[in-house]
Amino acid sequence: MSAQIIDGKSLAEKLRGQLKADVAEFQSQTGIVPHLAAVLVGDDPASAVYVRNKQRACEKAGIRSTLHRLPSETTETELLDLVQQLNRDDSVHGILVQLPLPPQIRETAILDAVVPMKDVDCFHPENVGLMVQGRPRYLPCTPSGCQLLIQESGFETAGAHAVILGRSEIVGKPMAMLLVQKGAVANATVTIAHSRTKNLAELVRQADLIVAAIGKPKFVTAEMVKPGACVIDVGINRLDDGTLVGDVDYEAVKEVAGAITPVPGGVGPMTIAMLLQNTLTAARLLS
Ligand SMILES: NC(=O)c1ccc[n+]([C@@H]2O[C@H](COP(=O)([O-])OP(=O)(O)OC[C@H]3O[C@@H](n4cnc5c(N)ncnc54)[C@H](OP(=O)(O)O)[C@@H]3O)[C@@H](O)[C@H]2O)c1
């Protein structure tokens, strides 16, 4: 039997519709328009597309968005100056620095400089710490989007063995932290796997829930998936012929899994919806 397809595109649209209503209500009560300032350094085409998609989504939801474009030779000091300026600007509620940054700029130096109240990506150590302790100010966008997809599928996470593939600060680690919390769509027993993990295929086969975030096209094969498992595919990989695929061999795995997210149309749209949600939260917290 083929897996349930978890439709991230339609779930994200539903969330954005609700968010638009929430933004309008907030604006009518306070007179404030939530405002996301995006910073794009250099001319990486993929980053430019990501930022444009986030800006379009803001506009549709009634959130103001401004873009600060800097050349690829920008120095760390120049970027820090811009971040400080946005930190001080009372009209700005959320600051998004699109990653990756050029090699001469230390990402941690920039992300640590964003004032925590405006850190809508939830990258600042203060916000990560609050999230780990189970009292989040903001939820990390991609992992919390995955959580909502899991909830949408009806999969019971409590007591389930979740195997997270990848230990990045953006996806793998915060995903594990959300799933291990006490609470809804959590209470899982979590294993984090990475490039040094031994017997990876055997480990993944034990999982009731798989979250794949490694950036390797079709890495998770049908043989690695326990029948009925819930599979969340975070990966975005462009093949030589231009097609976009995830970290999971979707066509084969959907014949084994209980539920699966497609790429595109799975996690990606949810990440944007959660960013918008965090921007509204920021506007509320700062007003
Ligand atoms: N859909 C979305 O909204 C969204 C958002 C963010 C990222 N992404 C996508 O998700 C993927 C991961 O992103 P990321 O930022 O987390 O990537 P990353 O920072 O490159 O981290 C990749 C992780 O995968 C691990 N890994 C690499 N090869 C492996 C292997 N053969 N076996 C086991 N683990 C392996 C790495 O292990 P080590 O730590 O040992 O090196 C690392 O922890 C990318 O395709 C990215 O484009 C999508």
XYZ file of C-alpha atoms and ligand atoms in Angstrom:
335
model
C 0.000 0.000 0.000
C 1.267 3.445 -0.920
C 2.050 5.969 1.815
C -0.090 8.904 2.872
C 1.401 11.970 1.136
C 1.749 14.827 3.604
C 0.925 17.925 1.599
C 3.099 20.758 2.901
C 2.003 23.164 0.217
C -1.660 23.049 1.161
C -0.958 23.008 4.915
C 1.305 26.055 4.525
C -1.381 27.836 2.481
C -3.918 27.166 5.225
C -1.532 28.501 7.876
C -0.731 31.574 5.805
C -4.442 32.277 5.359
C -4.916 32.181 9.135
C -1.803 34.276 9.615
C -3.059 36.925 7.208
C -6.193 37.256 9.330
C -4.073 37.428 12.513
C -1.831 40.120 10.995
C -4.877 42.175 9.968
C -6.355 41.875 13.463
C -3.041 42.850 15.094
C -2.767 45.843 12.775
C -6.304 47.025 13.481
C -5.711 46.754 17.235
C -2.267 48.374 17.364
C -1.821 50.293 14.109
C 1.450 48.393 13.647
C 2.411 46.544 10.461
C 4.769 43.628 11.235
C 8.028 44.193 9.383
C 10.662 41.670 8.323
C 14.038 43.024 7.189
C 15.935 40.580 4.991
C 19.665 40.826 4.395
C 21.211 39.236 1.315
C 24.970 39.339 0.834
C 26.484 38.412 -2.526
C 24.833 37.005 -5.623
C 24.214 33.319 -4.924
C 21.194 32.590 -7.191
C 19.617 30.033 -4.824
C 19.791 32.487 -1.902
C 18.213 35.199 -4.043
C 15.315 32.849 -4.887
C 14.829 31.909 -1.211
C 14.747 35.558 -0.155
C 12.348 36.498 -2.965
C 9.983 33.670 -1.970
C 10.057 34.804 1.667
C 9.377 38.417 0.646
C 6.457 37.434 -1.601
C 4.965 35.358 1.207
C 5.298 38.352 3.567
C 3.492 40.635 1.151
C 0.642 38.143 0.699
C 0.214 37.917 4.473
C 0.184 41.700 4.961
C 3.676 41.716 6.490
C 5.994 44.500 5.343
C 9.283 43.251 3.978
C 12.394 45.184 3.092
C 15.505 43.823 1.411
C 19.047 44.969 2.149
C 21.353 43.756 -0.625
C 25.080 43.934 -0.099
C 27.875 43.015 -2.520
C 29.827 39.761 -2.089
C 32.968 41.672 -1.002
C 31.157 43.151 2.040
C 33.290 42.955 5.190
C 32.169 41.510 8.512
C 32.300 45.002 10.050
C 30.075 46.439 7.340
C 27.519 43.673 7.808
C 27.663 44.068 11.595
C 26.964 47.787 11.128
C 23.857 46.990 9.090
C 22.655 44.450 11.676
C 23.136 47.025 14.471
C 21.217 49.581 12.457
C 18.316 47.120 12.014
C 18.506 46.220 15.721
C 17.981 49.918 16.586
C 15.239 50.526 14.012
C 11.935 50.406 15.926
C 9.959 49.831 12.723
C 11.765 46.491 12.169
C 10.436 43.465 14.102
C 12.264 40.569 12.470
C 15.747 40.331 10.973
C 16.622 37.590 8.536
C 20.214 37.178 7.390
C 20.162 34.779 4.458
C 22.811 32.062 4.717
C 25.366 31.145 3.526
C 27.491 34.272 3.906
C 30.690 34.883 1.917
C 33.787 33.214 3.435
C 35.306 36.446 4.831
C 32.310 36.828 7.177
C 31.901 34.613 10.248
C 28.279 33.486 10.369
C 28.242 33.132 14.146
C 29.547 36.707 14.574
C 26.616 38.010 12.536
C 23.898 35.733 13.937
C 25.006 36.456 17.509
C 24.740 40.197 16.774
C 21.041 40.060 15.886
C 19.139 41.255 18.941
C 17.346 38.126 20.309
C 13.884 39.730 20.211
C 14.223 40.204 16.428
C 15.824 36.794 15.793
C 12.886 35.281 13.873
C 15.050 32.436 12.532
C 15.722 31.307 16.129
C 19.500 31.108 15.583
C 20.658 33.288 18.494
C 22.075 31.249 21.434
C 19.567 32.873 23.815
C 16.621 31.720 21.701
C 18.162 28.287 21.098
C 18.671 27.954 24.863
C 15.070 28.892 25.618
C 13.853 26.398 23.024
C 16.037 23.602 24.442
C 14.652 24.323 27.913
C 11.116 23.961 26.590
C 10.145 27.632 26.986
C 10.587 28.944 23.450
C 10.376 32.594 22.469
C 10.566 31.619 18.790
C 10.449 28.176 17.239
C 13.115 27.267 14.661
C 11.377 27.578 11.280
C 12.251 24.362 9.450
C 12.041 21.994 12.460
C 8.760 23.476 13.704
C 7.398 23.228 10.157
C 8.352 19.527 10.197
C 6.573 19.124 13.527
C 3.354 20.508 12.053
C 3.669 18.149 9.077
C 4.049 15.206 11.465
C 0.983 16.400 13.366
C -0.947 16.755 10.099
C -0.163 13.131 9.223
C -1.660 11.929 12.504
C 1.558 10.063 13.396
C 1.897 9.494 17.170
C 5.336 10.716 18.227
C 5.033 9.861 21.941
C 7.298 6.898 22.634
C 8.233 6.582 18.958
C 11.852 6.175 17.903
C 12.786 9.184 15.795
C 16.015 9.066 13.800
C 17.211 12.465 12.628
C 19.708 12.362 9.773
C 21.951 15.433 10.084
C 23.188 17.494 13.028
C 23.223 21.024 11.629
C 22.359 24.000 13.835
C 19.560 24.926 11.426
C 17.761 21.600 11.060
C 19.138 18.444 12.698
C 19.936 19.612 16.232
C 16.855 21.805 16.797
C 14.632 19.110 15.229
C 15.920 16.604 17.782
C 15.376 19.108 20.599
C 11.757 19.740 19.609
C 10.925 16.035 19.318
C 12.452 15.163 22.683
C 10.488 17.806 24.629
C 7.599 16.942 26.887
C 4.468 17.962 25.008
C 2.438 17.577 21.857
C 4.101 16.186 18.711
C 7.097 15.356 20.908
C 7.952 12.871 23.696
C 9.900 10.844 21.134
C 13.012 8.784 21.766
C 15.501 10.565 19.554
C 18.663 9.433 17.800
C 20.751 11.963 15.881
C 22.826 10.476 13.054
C 25.592 12.185 11.074
C 28.463 11.437 8.736
C 30.404 9.579 11.468
C 27.487 7.344 12.506
C 28.214 3.617 12.182
C 25.720 1.164 10.667
C 23.523 4.021 9.512
C 21.188 1.956 7.318
C 20.522 -0.477 10.176
C 19.835 2.415 12.556
C 17.453 4.167 10.178
C 15.587 0.874 9.649
C 14.729 0.889 13.362
C 13.044 4.287 13.128
C 9.321 4.876 13.460
C 9.957 8.450 12.328
C 12.740 9.566 9.969
C 13.702 13.194 9.426
C 16.263 13.412 6.633
C 18.352 16.618 6.528
C 21.739 15.832 5.036
C 21.700 17.359 1.554
C 22.395 14.118 -0.369
C 19.967 13.315 -3.208
C 17.836 10.178 -2.662
C 20.142 9.007 0.136
C 17.380 7.244 2.102
C 16.369 4.190 0.097
C 13.348 1.904 0.511
C 15.577 -0.769 2.113
C 16.418 1.673 4.923
C 12.796 2.328 5.864
C 10.697 0.255 8.248
C 7.271 -0.483 6.728
C 4.771 2.092 7.980
C 7.363 4.650 9.142
C 6.680 8.377 8.879
C 9.278 10.041 6.625
C 9.947 13.786 6.623
C 12.291 14.891 3.841
C 14.000 18.228 4.490
C 16.614 17.909 1.742
C 16.614 20.166 -1.290
C 19.012 18.955 -3.986
C 19.182 20.077 -7.587
C 20.216 17.317 -9.992
C 22.287 17.962 -13.140
C 19.124 17.921 -15.268
C 17.655 20.701 -13.102
C 15.117 18.587 -11.198
C 14.703 19.159 -7.497
C 14.836 16.084 -5.252
C 14.987 15.477 -1.536
C 17.287 13.317 0.594
C 14.794 10.462 0.261
C 14.235 8.225 -2.762
C 10.614 9.345 -2.834
C 9.189 7.025 -5.518
C 10.549 3.866 -3.871
C 10.125 4.925 -0.220
C 6.478 5.935 -0.639
C 5.712 2.253 -1.338
C 7.083 1.288 2.093
C 6.458 4.277 4.385
C 3.205 4.985 6.215
C 3.426 8.699 5.462
C 5.907 10.826 3.512
C 6.516 14.443 2.511
C 7.228 15.231 -1.167
C 10.014 17.509 -2.473
C 9.064 20.090 -3.577
C 5.803 20.766 -1.761
C 6.688 19.335 1.643
C 8.927 21.005 4.203
C 9.953 24.041 2.077
C 6.621 25.903 2.126
C 6.265 25.176 5.858
C 9.608 26.831 6.623
C 8.345 30.062 5.074
C 5.013 29.876 6.901
C 6.818 29.492 10.243
C 9.059 32.478 9.463
C 5.965 34.620 8.905
C 4.475 33.309 12.139
C 7.646 34.270 14.019
C 7.576 37.751 12.476
C 4.066 38.328 13.801
C 5.171 36.982 17.197
C 8.111 39.429 17.123
C 5.821 42.363 16.329
C 3.594 41.344 19.262
C 6.545 40.972 21.654
C 8.076 44.311 20.632
C 4.889 46.382 20.717
N 13.169 22.606 3.183
C 13.740 23.611 3.842
O 13.105 24.574 4.192
C 15.191 23.490 4.190
C 15.747 24.295 5.188
C 17.096 24.104 5.513
C 17.831 23.158 4.823
N 17.262 22.433 3.825
C 17.991 21.382 3.099
O 18.239 20.315 4.009
C 19.478 19.699 3.734
C 20.353 19.770 4.977
O 20.582 21.117 5.297
P 21.517 21.557 6.499
O 21.641 23.028 6.454
O 21.061 20.897 7.738
O 22.888 20.877 5.955
P 24.384 20.864 6.533
O 24.628 22.003 7.436
O 25.231 20.659 5.338
O 24.404 19.538 7.411
C 24.320 18.274 6.814
C 24.353 17.235 7.890
O 24.228 15.959 7.270
C 25.256 15.094 7.727
N 25.648 14.191 6.655
C 26.231 14.495 5.483
N 26.469 13.380 4.777
C 26.019 12.350 5.512
C 25.996 10.952 5.322
N 26.459 10.365 4.201
N 25.458 10.191 6.299
C 25.002 10.750 7.427
N 24.994 12.079 7.670
C 25.503 12.862 6.720
C 26.396 16.002 8.121
O 27.191 15.317 9.062
P 28.509 15.984 9.750
O 27.971 16.947 10.766
O 29.198 14.832 10.347
O 29.253 16.659 8.640
C 25.651 17.196 8.693
O 25.366 17.026 10.054
C 20.035 20.449 2.520
O 19.628 19.759 1.349
C 19.348 21.790 2.571
O 19.230 22.404 1.305
C 15.954 22.575 3.512
